[in-house]
Amino acid sequence: MKFEDLNLNKPLLNAITDMGLINPTPIQEKAFSTIMSGRDVIGIAQTGTGKTYAYLLPLLRLHKFSKEKHPRVLIIVPTRELVLQVVEEIEKLGAYMSVRALGVYGGTNMNTQRKLVEEGLDILVATPGRLYDLAMSRSLRLKNVKKLVIDEVDQMLDLGFRPQLINILDLLPEKRQHLLFSATMTKEVEAIIDTFFNDPEKIEVAITGTPVEKIDQSAYTVPNFYTKANLLKYLLNHDETMVKVLVFVGTKRLADRLFELIQGEYGKALGIIHSNKAQNYRIKTVQAFHAGKIRILLATEIIARGLDVSEVSHVINFDAPEIKENYIHRIGRTGRADRQGIAITFFKAEELEMKAEIEAMMNKEITEIPFPEAVEIIEELVPDEIPTSAGDINYLPKVNLSSQGAFHDKKDKNKKTNRAHLRRRARAVEKKKARRKKKRK
Ligand code: AMP
């Protein structure tokens, strides 16, 4: 199928031609007519499948010029980077149309965004937290929203945005079309669909990225954080083909710790992104990694998943993923465009069961490489690895790192922990909802 075969109009076809796109991807082909028909759609697809255009094409095809101030299309995404990416895609696709799109996200001045909202817009792209704040401040009215897209909903829930998402869904008018996209279908995602969606059509596309057969996959068994850091340095210092290395670290705190530990050795060739890093820093870091200025990028799963970080020479799983499907998502970032990709995973001995599960899922073995003799094994553990009194490994963060945080960290007031104001507003919405319910009765 070609784009001409979809019921697109001239402005969209012109924009598509300018971008050099020829064939719609499977999700674009499958979703187009269903979304055009007004039916709710659930798309199970990850970044790289072309899912963004899968919803933008029909939405823009249905777009009509209007002087209306309040948005008629609302697109909710989990991270600021995605807000920027989606707005950019709307601008590209809408190059020959008159469409007003605005992106809003937390961590930046709300008054500036409030003023932009008040100038009037057709499509609003937003992260849940800021969207909710704006809706509560009354600058933003959601009563005109006819189409709602929730993109990367699984990641949104992972980030703890469930309450904001539910409150926003409650604020929206009842008659609206829902489009939801998620890389994975979890129980939480299903619960949201069951509550808010109306007989949706489910469209599923296969995981993209480099097929697993084309990725050279190996693994080391490594006992702890400090030994992993030694092995990582050893690999980086002995393998010259490691030119663009994406390193997945289990948590923000461990990523910060690793950054501090090896920064002296790699200097500006080392970058880090996670959700507590300031917006500008994150954007600059990803750009520098794309441009090849940063050789090694440390990232948490959450933040890396939605980003267009691909075609890397090596993916290193410094920490094994907690969910086996995420292994495929991570390693698919290496070796695009007919190039062989390389993925290396550090498993702890207690994670070898996960390794077996991943192998069974792929029906492919991950080659175990003997631990190099030249790499020093360290006994010392980081606080996250010290067994708790219950006897299990307390690997997830509970207390704050003793360090003051790097200069590029978000200000404390902007970190996600400080959300008292949101809780206050959520309580106000709860009260309003209760009043509405009472009235209905
Ligand atoms: P997404 O899955 O929406 O994050 O898209 C991933 C990338 O694929 C983006 O950089 C798009 O520009 C690109 N893309 C989207 N649709 C197509 C298409 N039909 N043909 C080629 N590239 C596409």
CSV table of C-alpha atoms and ligand atoms in Angstrom, one decimal:
chain,number,residue,atom,x,y,z
A,1,MET,CA,0.0,0.0,0.0
A,2,LYS,CA,1.1,3.6,-0.7
A,3,PHE,CA,0.1,6.8,1.1
A,4,GLU,CA,-1.9,7.7,-2.0
A,5,ASP,CA,-4.2,4.7,-1.3
A,6,LEU,CA,-5.2,6.1,2.1
A,7,ASN,CA,-7.9,8.7,2.0
A,8,LEU,CA,-5.5,11.6,2.6
A,9,ASN,CA,-5.9,15.1,1.2
A,10,LYS,CA,-3.5,17.2,-0.8
A,11,PRO,CA,-1.9,19.2,2.1
A,12,LEU,CA,-1.0,15.9,3.9
A,13,LEU,CA,0.2,14.2,0.8
A,14,ASN,CA,2.5,17.2,0.0
A,15,ALA,CA,3.9,17.1,3.5
A,16,ILE,CA,4.5,13.3,3.2
A,17,THR,CA,6.2,13.8,-0.1
A,18,ASP,CA,8.5,16.5,1.3
A,19,MET,CA,9.5,14.1,4.1
A,20,GLY,CA,10.4,11.4,1.6
A,21,LEU,CA,7.9,8.9,3.0
A,22,ILE,CA,6.5,6.4,0.5
A,23,ASN,CA,4.7,3.5,2.2
A,24,PRO,CA,2.6,3.7,5.4
A,25,THR,CA,3.8,1.4,8.1
A,26,PRO,CA,1.5,-1.5,9.2
A,27,ILE,CA,0.1,0.4,12.1
A,28,GLN,CA,-0.5,3.5,10.0
A,29,GLU,CA,-2.3,1.4,7.4
A,30,LYS,CA,-4.4,-0.5,10.0
A,31,ALA,CA,-5.3,2.4,12.2
A,32,PHE,CA,-6.3,5.0,9.5
A,33,SER,CA,-9.8,4.0,8.5
A,34,THR,CA,-10.8,3.0,12.1
A,35,ILE,CA,-9.7,6.3,13.5
A,36,MET,CA,-11.4,8.1,10.7
A,37,SER,CA,-14.7,6.2,11.5
A,38,GLY,CA,-14.7,7.7,15.0
A,39,ARG,CA,-14.3,4.4,16.8
A,40,ASP,CA,-12.0,4.1,19.9
A,41,VAL,CA,-8.7,2.4,19.1
A,42,ILE,CA,-6.1,0.6,21.2
A,43,GLY,CA,-2.7,0.4,19.5
A,44,ILE,CA,-0.2,-2.0,20.9
A,45,ALA,CA,3.0,-0.6,19.3
A,46,GLN,CA,6.3,0.8,20.5
A,47,THR,CA,8.5,3.6,19.3
A,48,GLY,CA,9.8,2.9,15.9
A,49,THR,CA,6.6,1.4,14.4
A,50,GLY,CA,5.4,4.8,13.1
A,51,LYS,CA,2.7,5.0,15.7
A,52,THR,CA,2.8,8.7,16.0
A,53,TYR,CA,1.8,9.3,12.4
A,54,ALA,CA,-0.7,6.4,12.8
A,55,TYR,CA,-2.8,8.8,15.0
A,56,LEU,CA,-1.6,12.1,13.6
A,57,LEU,CA,-2.5,11.3,10.0
A,58,PRO,CA,-6.3,10.7,10.6
A,59,LEU,CA,-6.5,13.4,13.2
A,60,LEU,CA,-5.0,16.0,10.8
A,61,ARG,CA,-7.2,14.6,7.9
A,62,LEU,CA,-10.2,15.3,10.1
A,63,HIS,CA,-8.9,18.7,11.1
A,64,LYS,CA,-11.0,21.7,10.1
A,65,PHE,CA,-9.9,25.3,10.3
A,66,SER,CA,-11.5,27.0,13.4
A,67,LYS,CA,-11.3,30.2,15.4
A,68,GLU,CA,-12.2,28.3,18.5
A,69,LYS,CA,-9.8,29.0,21.4
A,70,HIS,CA,-9.9,25.8,23.3
A,71,PRO,CA,-8.3,22.6,22.0
A,72,ARG,CA,-10.3,20.0,20.2
A,73,VAL,CA,-7.6,17.4,20.1
A,74,LEU,CA,-5.6,16.5,23.2
A,75,ILE,CA,-2.5,14.3,23.1
A,76,ILE,CA,-1.1,13.1,26.4
A,77,VAL,CA,2.4,11.7,26.5
A,78,PRO,CA,4.6,10.7,29.4
A,79,THR,CA,7.8,12.9,28.9
A,80,ARG,CA,8.8,16.3,27.8
A,81,GLU,CA,10.9,14.9,25.1
A,82,LEU,CA,7.9,13.2,23.6
A,83,VAL,CA,5.9,16.4,23.8
A,84,LEU,CA,8.6,18.1,21.7
A,85,GLN,CA,8.8,15.2,19.3
A,86,VAL,CA,5.0,15.0,18.7
A,87,VAL,CA,4.7,18.8,18.3
A,88,GLU,CA,7.5,18.7,15.7
A,89,GLU,CA,5.8,15.9,13.9
A,90,ILE,CA,2.5,17.9,13.8
A,91,GLU,CA,4.4,20.8,12.4
A,92,LYS,CA,6.0,18.7,9.7
A,93,LEU,CA,2.8,16.9,8.7
A,94,GLY,CA,0.7,20.1,9.0
A,95,ALA,CA,3.2,22.2,7.0
A,96,TYR,CA,0.5,22.9,4.3
A,97,MET,CA,-2.4,23.3,6.7
A,98,SER,CA,-3.5,25.9,9.1
A,99,VAL,CA,-3.3,24.1,12.4
A,100,ARG,CA,-2.3,25.5,15.8
A,101,ALA,CA,-0.4,23.0,18.0
A,102,LEU,CA,1.1,23.7,21.4
A,103,GLY,CA,3.2,21.5,23.7
A,104,VAL,CA,3.2,22.0,27.4
A,105,TYR,CA,5.2,20.1,30.1
A,106,GLY,CA,6.4,20.5,33.6
A,107,GLY,CA,9.7,21.9,34.9
A,108,THR,CA,9.2,25.1,33.0
A,109,ASN,CA,7.4,28.4,33.8
A,110,MET,CA,3.7,27.8,33.9
A,111,ASN,CA,2.7,31.4,33.3
A,112,THR,CA,4.4,31.4,29.9
A,113,GLN,CA,2.5,28.3,28.9
A,114,ARG,CA,-0.7,29.7,30.3
A,115,LYS,CA,-0.4,32.7,28.1
A,116,LEU,CA,0.3,30.5,25.0
A,117,VAL,CA,-2.8,28.4,25.9
A,118,GLU,CA,-4.9,31.5,26.1
A,119,GLU,CA,-3.8,32.6,22.6
A,120,GLY,CA,-5.9,29.7,21.3
A,121,LEU,CA,-5.0,26.3,19.8
A,122,ASP,CA,-6.3,23.3,18.0
A,123,ILE,CA,-4.1,20.5,19.3
A,124,LEU,CA,-2.6,20.4,22.7
A,125,VAL,CA,0.3,18.0,23.4
A,126,ALA,CA,1.0,17.6,27.2
A,127,THR,CA,2.5,15.7,30.0
A,128,PRO,CA,-0.2,14.7,32.6
A,129,GLY,CA,1.1,16.7,35.5
A,130,ARG,CA,1.3,20.1,33.7
A,131,LEU,CA,-1.9,19.4,31.9
A,132,TYR,CA,-3.7,18.9,35.1
A,133,ASP,CA,-2.2,22.0,36.6
A,134,LEU,CA,-3.2,24.1,33.7
A,135,ALA,CA,-6.8,22.6,33.7
A,136,MET,CA,-7.1,23.4,37.4
A,137,SER,CA,-5.8,26.9,36.9
A,138,ARG,CA,-8.8,27.4,34.5
A,139,SER,CA,-6.6,28.9,31.8
A,140,LEU,CA,-7.2,25.7,29.9
A,141,ARG,CA,-10.7,24.5,29.2
A,142,LEU,CA,-11.1,20.9,28.1
A,143,LYS,CA,-14.8,21.0,27.3
A,144,ASN,CA,-14.2,21.1,23.6
A,145,VAL,CA,-12.0,18.1,23.4
A,146,LYS,CA,-13.4,15.6,20.9
A,147,LYS,CA,-10.4,13.4,20.3
A,148,LEU,CA,-8.1,12.2,23.0
A,149,VAL,CA,-4.8,10.4,22.4
A,150,ILE,CA,-2.9,8.8,25.3
A,151,ASP,CA,0.5,7.7,24.0
A,152,GLU,CA,2.9,5.4,25.7
A,153,VAL,CA,0.4,4.8,28.5
A,154,ASP,CA,2.4,2.0,30.0
A,155,GLN,CA,5.3,4.3,30.5
A,156,MET,CA,3.0,7.0,31.9
A,157,LEU,CA,1.7,4.6,34.5
A,158,ASP,CA,5.3,3.4,35.3
A,159,LEU,CA,6.1,7.1,36.0
A,160,GLY,CA,3.3,7.2,38.6
A,161,PHE,CA,1.0,9.5,36.6
A,162,ARG,CA,-2.1,7.3,37.1
A,163,PRO,CA,-3.9,9.8,39.4
A,164,GLN,CA,-3.4,12.7,37.1
A,165,LEU,CA,-4.5,10.7,34.1
A,166,ILE,CA,-7.7,9.5,35.8
A,167,ASN,CA,-8.5,13.1,37.0
A,168,ILE,CA,-7.9,14.4,33.4
A,169,LEU,CA,-10.2,11.7,32.0
A,170,ASP,CA,-12.8,12.7,34.5
A,171,LEU,CA,-12.5,16.4,33.5
A,172,LEU,CA,-13.1,15.6,29.8
A,173,PRO,CA,-16.5,15.8,28.1
A,174,GLU,CA,-18.1,12.4,27.9
A,175,LYS,CA,-18.6,12.3,24.1
A,176,ARG,CA,-15.1,11.9,22.7
A,177,GLN,CA,-13.0,9.5,20.7
A,178,HIS,CA,-10.2,7.7,22.6
A,179,LEU,CA,-7.0,6.5,21.0
A,180,LEU,CA,-4.6,4.8,23.3
A,181,PHE,CA,-1.1,3.5,22.5
A,182,SER,CA,1.1,1.3,24.6
A,183,ALA,CA,4.1,-0.8,24.0
A,184,THR,CA,2.9,-3.4,26.4
A,185,MET,CA,-0.6,-4.4,27.7
A,186,THR,CA,-0.5,-4.5,31.5
A,187,LYS,CA,-3.3,-5.0,34.0
A,188,GLU,CA,-3.3,-1.3,34.8
A,189,VAL,CA,-3.6,-0.3,31.1
A,190,GLU,CA,-6.5,-2.8,30.8
A,191,ALA,CA,-8.2,-1.3,33.8
A,192,ILE,CA,-8.1,2.2,32.2
A,193,ILE,CA,-9.5,0.9,28.9
A,194,ASP,CA,-12.3,-1.0,30.7
A,195,THR,CA,-13.3,2.1,32.6
A,196,PHE,CA,-13.1,4.8,30.0
A,197,PHE,CA,-13.2,3.2,26.5
A,198,ASN,CA,-16.2,2.3,24.4
A,199,ASP,CA,-15.9,-1.0,22.5
A,200,PRO,CA,-12.4,-0.2,21.2
A,201,GLU,CA,-10.8,-1.8,18.2
A,202,LYS,CA,-7.5,-3.4,19.1
A,203,ILE,CA,-4.6,-3.0,16.6
A,204,GLU,CA,-1.4,-4.8,17.4
A,205,VAL,CA,1.8,-4.6,15.5
A,206,ALA,CA,5.0,-6.7,15.9
A,207,ILE,CA,7.9,-5.3,17.8
A,208,THR,CA,10.2,-3.4,15.4
A,209,GLY,CA,13.8,-2.5,15.7
A,210,THR,CA,16.6,-4.8,14.6
A,211,PRO,CA,15.3,-8.3,14.6
A,212,VAL,CA,16.8,-10.3,17.4
A,213,GLU,CA,18.4,-12.7,15.0
A,214,LYS,CA,20.5,-9.9,13.7
A,215,ILE,CA,21.9,-8.8,17.0
A,216,ASP,CA,25.0,-10.4,18.4
A,217,GLN,CA,23.9,-11.1,22.0
A,218,SER,CA,26.2,-12.0,24.9
A,219,ALA,CA,26.2,-11.9,28.7
A,220,TYR,CA,28.5,-11.8,31.7
A,221,THR,CA,27.7,-12.9,35.1
A,222,VAL,CA,28.8,-10.1,37.4
A,223,PRO,CA,28.3,-10.0,41.2
A,224,ASN,CA,27.6,-6.3,42.0
A,225,PHE,CA,27.6,-2.7,41.0
A,226,TYR,CA,31.3,-1.9,41.5
A,227,THR,CA,32.4,-5.0,39.6
A,228,LYS,CA,30.0,-4.1,36.9
A,229,ALA,CA,31.5,-0.7,36.7
A,230,ASN,CA,35.0,-2.2,36.3
A,231,LEU,CA,33.8,-4.6,33.6
A,232,LEU,CA,32.1,-1.7,31.7
A,233,LYS,CA,35.3,0.3,31.8
A,234,TYR,CA,37.3,-2.7,30.7
A,235,LEU,CA,35.0,-3.2,27.7
A,236,LEU,CA,35.0,0.5,26.7
A,237,ASN,CA,38.8,0.6,27.0
A,238,HIS,CA,39.5,-2.5,25.0
A,239,ASP,CA,36.9,-2.5,22.2
A,240,GLU,CA,37.4,0.3,19.7
A,241,THR,CA,34.2,-0.6,17.8
A,242,MET,CA,32.2,0.7,20.8
A,243,VAL,CA,31.6,4.1,19.2
A,244,LYS,CA,28.0,4.8,20.2
A,245,VAL,CA,27.1,3.0,23.4
A,246,LEU,CA,23.7,3.1,25.1
A,247,VAL,CA,24.0,1.8,28.7
A,248,PHE,CA,20.8,0.9,30.5
A,249,VAL,CA,21.0,1.3,34.3
A,250,GLY,CA,18.3,0.0,36.7
A,251,THR,CA,17.4,3.2,38.5
A,252,LYS,CA,18.1,7.0,38.4
A,253,ARG,CA,20.1,6.7,41.6
A,254,LEU,CA,22.4,3.9,40.3
A,255,ALA,CA,22.8,5.8,37.0
A,256,ASP,CA,23.9,8.9,38.9
A,257,ARG,CA,26.3,6.8,41.0
A,258,LEU,CA,27.8,5.2,37.9
A,259,PHE,CA,28.1,8.6,36.2
A,260,GLU,CA,30.0,10.0,39.2
A,261,LEU,CA,32.2,6.9,39.4
A,262,ILE,CA,33.4,6.9,35.7
A,263,GLN,CA,33.1,10.5,34.7
A,264,GLY,CA,36.7,11.3,35.6
A,265,GLU,CA,37.8,8.7,33.0
A,266,TYR,CA,35.5,9.6,30.1
A,267,GLY,CA,34.8,13.3,30.7
A,268,LYS,CA,32.7,14.9,27.9
A,269,ALA,CA,32.4,11.5,26.1
A,270,LEU,CA,30.0,10.4,28.8
A,271,GLY,CA,26.4,11.5,29.1
A,272,ILE,CA,23.4,10.7,31.3
A,273,ILE,CA,19.7,11.1,31.0
A,274,HIS,CA,16.9,10.2,33.4
A,275,SER,CA,13.7,11.9,34.5
A,276,ASN,CA,15.3,14.0,37.3
A,277,LYS,CA,17.6,15.7,34.9
A,278,ALA,CA,16.7,19.2,33.7
A,279,GLN,CA,14.9,19.6,30.5
A,280,ASN,CA,17.6,21.5,28.6
A,281,TYR,CA,20.3,19.1,29.7
A,282,ARG,CA,18.3,16.1,28.5
A,283,ILE,CA,17.7,17.6,25.1
A,284,LYS,CA,21.3,18.7,24.6
A,285,THR,CA,22.6,15.3,25.8
A,286,VAL,CA,20.5,13.3,23.3
A,287,GLN,CA,21.5,15.7,20.5
A,288,ALA,CA,25.2,15.3,21.4
A,289,PHE,CA,24.8,11.5,21.4
A,290,HIS,CA,23.0,11.5,18.0
A,291,ALA,CA,25.8,13.7,16.6
A,292,GLY,CA,28.5,11.3,18.0
A,293,LYS,CA,29.9,13.9,20.4
A,294,ILE,CA,28.9,11.7,23.4
A,295,ARG,CA,30.2,8.2,23.1
A,296,ILE,CA,28.6,6.6,26.1
A,297,LEU,CA,25.1,7.5,27.2
A,298,LEU,CA,23.8,6.2,30.6
A,299,ALA,CA,20.0,6.0,30.6
A,300,THR,CA,17.2,4.6,32.7
A,301,GLU,CA,14.7,2.4,30.8
A,302,ILE,CA,11.8,4.8,31.3
A,303,ILE,CA,13.4,7.8,29.8
A,304,ALA,CA,15.2,6.0,27.0
A,305,ARG,CA,12.1,4.1,25.8
A,306,GLY,CA,10.2,7.0,24.3
A,307,LEU,CA,13.3,8.6,22.8
A,308,ASP,CA,14.4,8.4,19.2
A,309,VAL,CA,17.8,7.0,20.3
A,310,SER,CA,18.6,4.3,17.7
A,311,GLU,CA,21.4,3.0,15.5
A,312,VAL,CA,23.8,2.7,18.4
A,313,SER,CA,26.8,0.4,18.0
A,314,HIS,CA,26.3,-1.3,21.3
A,315,VAL,CA,23.5,-1.6,23.9
A,316,ILE,CA,24.9,-2.6,27.3
A,317,ASN,CA,22.5,-3.7,29.9
A,318,PHE,CA,24.5,-2.7,33.0
A,319,ASP,CA,21.4,-3.9,34.9
A,320,ALA,CA,19.3,-6.6,33.5
A,321,PRO,CA,15.7,-5.6,32.8
A,322,GLU,CA,13.0,-6.4,35.3
A,323,ILE,CA,10.5,-7.4,32.7
A,324,LYS,CA,11.6,-9.8,30.0
A,325,GLU,CA,9.8,-8.0,27.1
A,326,ASN,CA,11.9,-4.9,27.9
A,327,TYR,CA,15.0,-6.7,26.9
A,328,ILE,CA,13.8,-6.8,23.3
A,329,HIS,CA,12.9,-3.1,23.4
A,330,ARG,CA,16.3,-2.2,24.7
A,331,ILE,CA,18.4,-4.3,22.3
A,332,GLY,CA,16.3,-3.3,19.3
A,333,ARG,CA,18.1,0.1,19.6
A,334,THR,CA,21.3,-1.3,18.2
A,335,GLY,CA,22.3,-2.0,14.6
A,336,ARG,CA,19.5,-0.6,12.5
A,337,ALA,CA,19.7,-0.4,8.7
A,338,ASP,CA,21.2,-3.7,7.9
A,339,ARG,CA,24.0,-3.3,10.3
A,340,GLN,CA,24.8,-6.0,12.8
A,341,GLY,CA,24.0,-4.8,16.3
A,342,ILE,CA,25.7,-5.8,19.5
A,343,ALA,CA,24.0,-6.2,22.9
A,344,ILE,CA,25.8,-7.2,26.1
A,345,THR,CA,24.0,-7.8,29.4
A,346,PHE,CA,25.4,-8.0,32.9
A,347,PHE,CA,23.4,-10.5,34.9
A,348,LYS,CA,23.8,-11.1,38.6
A,349,ALA,CA,23.9,-14.7,39.6
A,350,GLU,CA,20.4,-14.3,41.1
A,351,GLU,CA,19.1,-13.0,37.8
A,352,LEU,CA,20.0,-16.0,35.7
A,353,GLU,CA,16.4,-17.2,35.9
A,354,MET,CA,15.5,-14.0,34.1
A,355,LYS,CA,18.2,-14.8,31.5
A,356,ALA,CA,16.6,-18.2,30.9
A,357,GLU,CA,13.1,-16.6,30.5
A,358,ILE,CA,14.4,-14.1,28.0
A,359,GLU,CA,16.1,-16.9,26.0
A,360,ALA,CA,12.9,-18.9,26.0
A,361,MET,CA,10.9,-15.9,24.8
A,362,MET,CA,13.3,-15.3,21.9
A,363,ASN,CA,14.0,-18.9,21.3
A,364,LYS,CA,17.6,-17.9,21.1
A,365,GLU,CA,20.5,-18.3,23.4
A,366,ILE,CA,22.5,-15.4,24.8
A,367,THR,CA,26.2,-16.4,24.7
A,368,GLU,CA,27.8,-16.4,28.1
A,369,ILE,CA,31.3,-14.9,28.1
A,370,PRO,CA,33.7,-15.9,30.9
A,371,PHE,CA,34.4,-13.0,33.2
A,372,PRO,CA,37.7,-11.5,32.1
A,373,GLU,CA,40.6,-12.2,34.5
A,374,ALA,CA,42.0,-8.7,34.1
A,375,VAL,CA,38.9,-7.2,35.6
A,376,GLU,CA,39.0,-6.7,39.3
A,377,ILE,CA,36.2,-8.1,41.4
A,378,ILE,CA,35.1,-5.8,44.2
A,379,GLU,CA,33.4,-7.1,47.4
A,380,GLU,CA,32.0,-3.8,48.5
A,381,LEU,CA,28.3,-3.2,47.9
A,382,VAL,CA,26.4,0.0,47.2
A,383,PRO,CA,23.6,0.7,49.8
A,384,ASP,CA,21.0,-0.5,47.3
A,385,GLU,CA,22.6,-3.9,47.2
A,386,ILE,CA,22.9,-4.5,50.9
A,387,PRO,CA,20.4,-7.1,52.1
A,388,THR,CA,17.6,-5.8,54.3
A,389,SER,CA,16.6,-7.4,57.6
A,390,ALA,CA,14.0,-9.4,55.6
A,391,GLY,CA,16.9,-11.1,53.9
A,392,ASP,CA,16.2,-10.1,50.4
A,393,ILE,CA,18.2,-7.8,48.1
A,394,ASN,CA,17.0,-4.3,48.5
A,395,TYR,CA,17.9,-3.1,45.0
A,396,LEU,CA,15.3,-0.5,44.6
A,397,PRO,CA,16.0,3.0,45.9
A,398,LYS,CA,14.4,4.0,49.2
A,399,VAL,CA,16.7,6.8,50.5
A,400,ASN,CA,18.3,9.7,48.8
A,401,LEU,CA,21.9,9.6,47.6
A,402,SER,CA,24.1,11.4,50.0
A,403,SER,CA,25.6,13.5,47.3
A,404,GLN,CA,24.0,16.9,46.6
A,405,GLY,CA,23.2,16.0,43.0
A,406,ALA,CA,24.8,17.3,39.9
A,407,PHE,CA,24.5,20.9,38.6
A,408,HIS,CA,22.2,19.6,35.8
A,409,ASP,CA,19.7,18.0,38.2
A,410,LYS,CA,16.3,19.5,38.3
A,411,LYS,CA,15.6,21.9,41.1
A,412,ASP,CA,14.1,20.1,44.1
A,413,LYS,CA,10.9,22.0,43.7
A,414,ASN,CA,10.5,20.6,40.2
A,415,LYS,CA,11.3,17.0,41.1
A,416,LYS,CA,8.4,14.7,41.0
A,417,THR,CA,8.5,14.1,44.8
A,418,ASN,CA,7.2,17.6,45.6
A,419,ARG,CA,3.6,17.2,44.5
A,420,ALA,CA,1.7,18.5,47.5
A,421,HIS,CA,0.0,21.1,45.3
A,422,LEU,CA,-1.2,18.4,43.0
A,423,ARG,CA,-2.6,16.4,45.9
A,424,ARG,CA,-4.5,19.5,47.1
A,425,ARG,CA,-6.0,20.0,43.6
A,426,ALA,CA,-6.8,16.3,43.3
A,427,ARG,CA,-8.7,16.5,46.5
A,428,ALA,CA,-10.7,19.5,45.1
A,429,VAL,CA,-11.5,17.5,41.9
A,430,GLU,CA,-12.6,14.5,44.0
A,431,LYS,CA,-15.0,16.7,45.9
A,432,LYS,CA,-16.3,18.1,42.6
A,433,LYS,CA,-16.7,14.6,41.2
A,434,ALA,CA,-18.6,13.5,44.4
A,435,ARG,CA,-20.9,16.5,44.0
A,436,ARG,CA,-21.5,15.7,40.4
A,437,LYS,CA,-22.3,12.1,41.2
A,438,LYS,CA,-24.8,13.2,43.9
A,439,LYS,CA,-26.5,15.5,41.4
A,440,ARG,CA,-26.8,12.7,38.9
A,441,LYS,CA,-28.6,10.6,41.5
B,1,AMP,P1,7.4,6.5,15.9
B,1,AMP,O1,7.1,5.0,16.0
B,1,AMP,O2,6.1,7.2,15.7
B,1,AMP,O3,8.2,7.0,17.1
B,1,AMP,O4,8.2,6.8,14.6
B,1,AMP,C1,9.5,6.4,14.4
B,1,AMP,C2,10.2,7.0,13.2
B,1,AMP,O5,9.7,6.5,12.0
B,1,AMP,C3,10.0,8.5,13.1
B,1,AMP,O6,11.3,9.1,13.0
B,1,AMP,C4,9.2,8.8,11.8
B,1,AMP,O7,9.6,9.9,11.1
B,1,AMP,C5,9.5,7.5,11.0
B,1,AMP,N1,8.3,7.1,10.2
B,1,AMP,C6,7.0,7.2,10.5
B,1,AMP,N2,6.2,6.7,9.5
B,1,AMP,C7,7.1,6.3,8.5
B,1,AMP,C8,6.8,5.8,7.2
B,1,AMP,N3,5.6,5.5,6.8
B,1,AMP,N4,7.9,5.5,6.5
B,1,AMP,C9,9.2,5.8,6.9
B,1,AMP,N5,9.4,6.3,8.1
B,1,AMP,C10,8.4,6.6,8.9
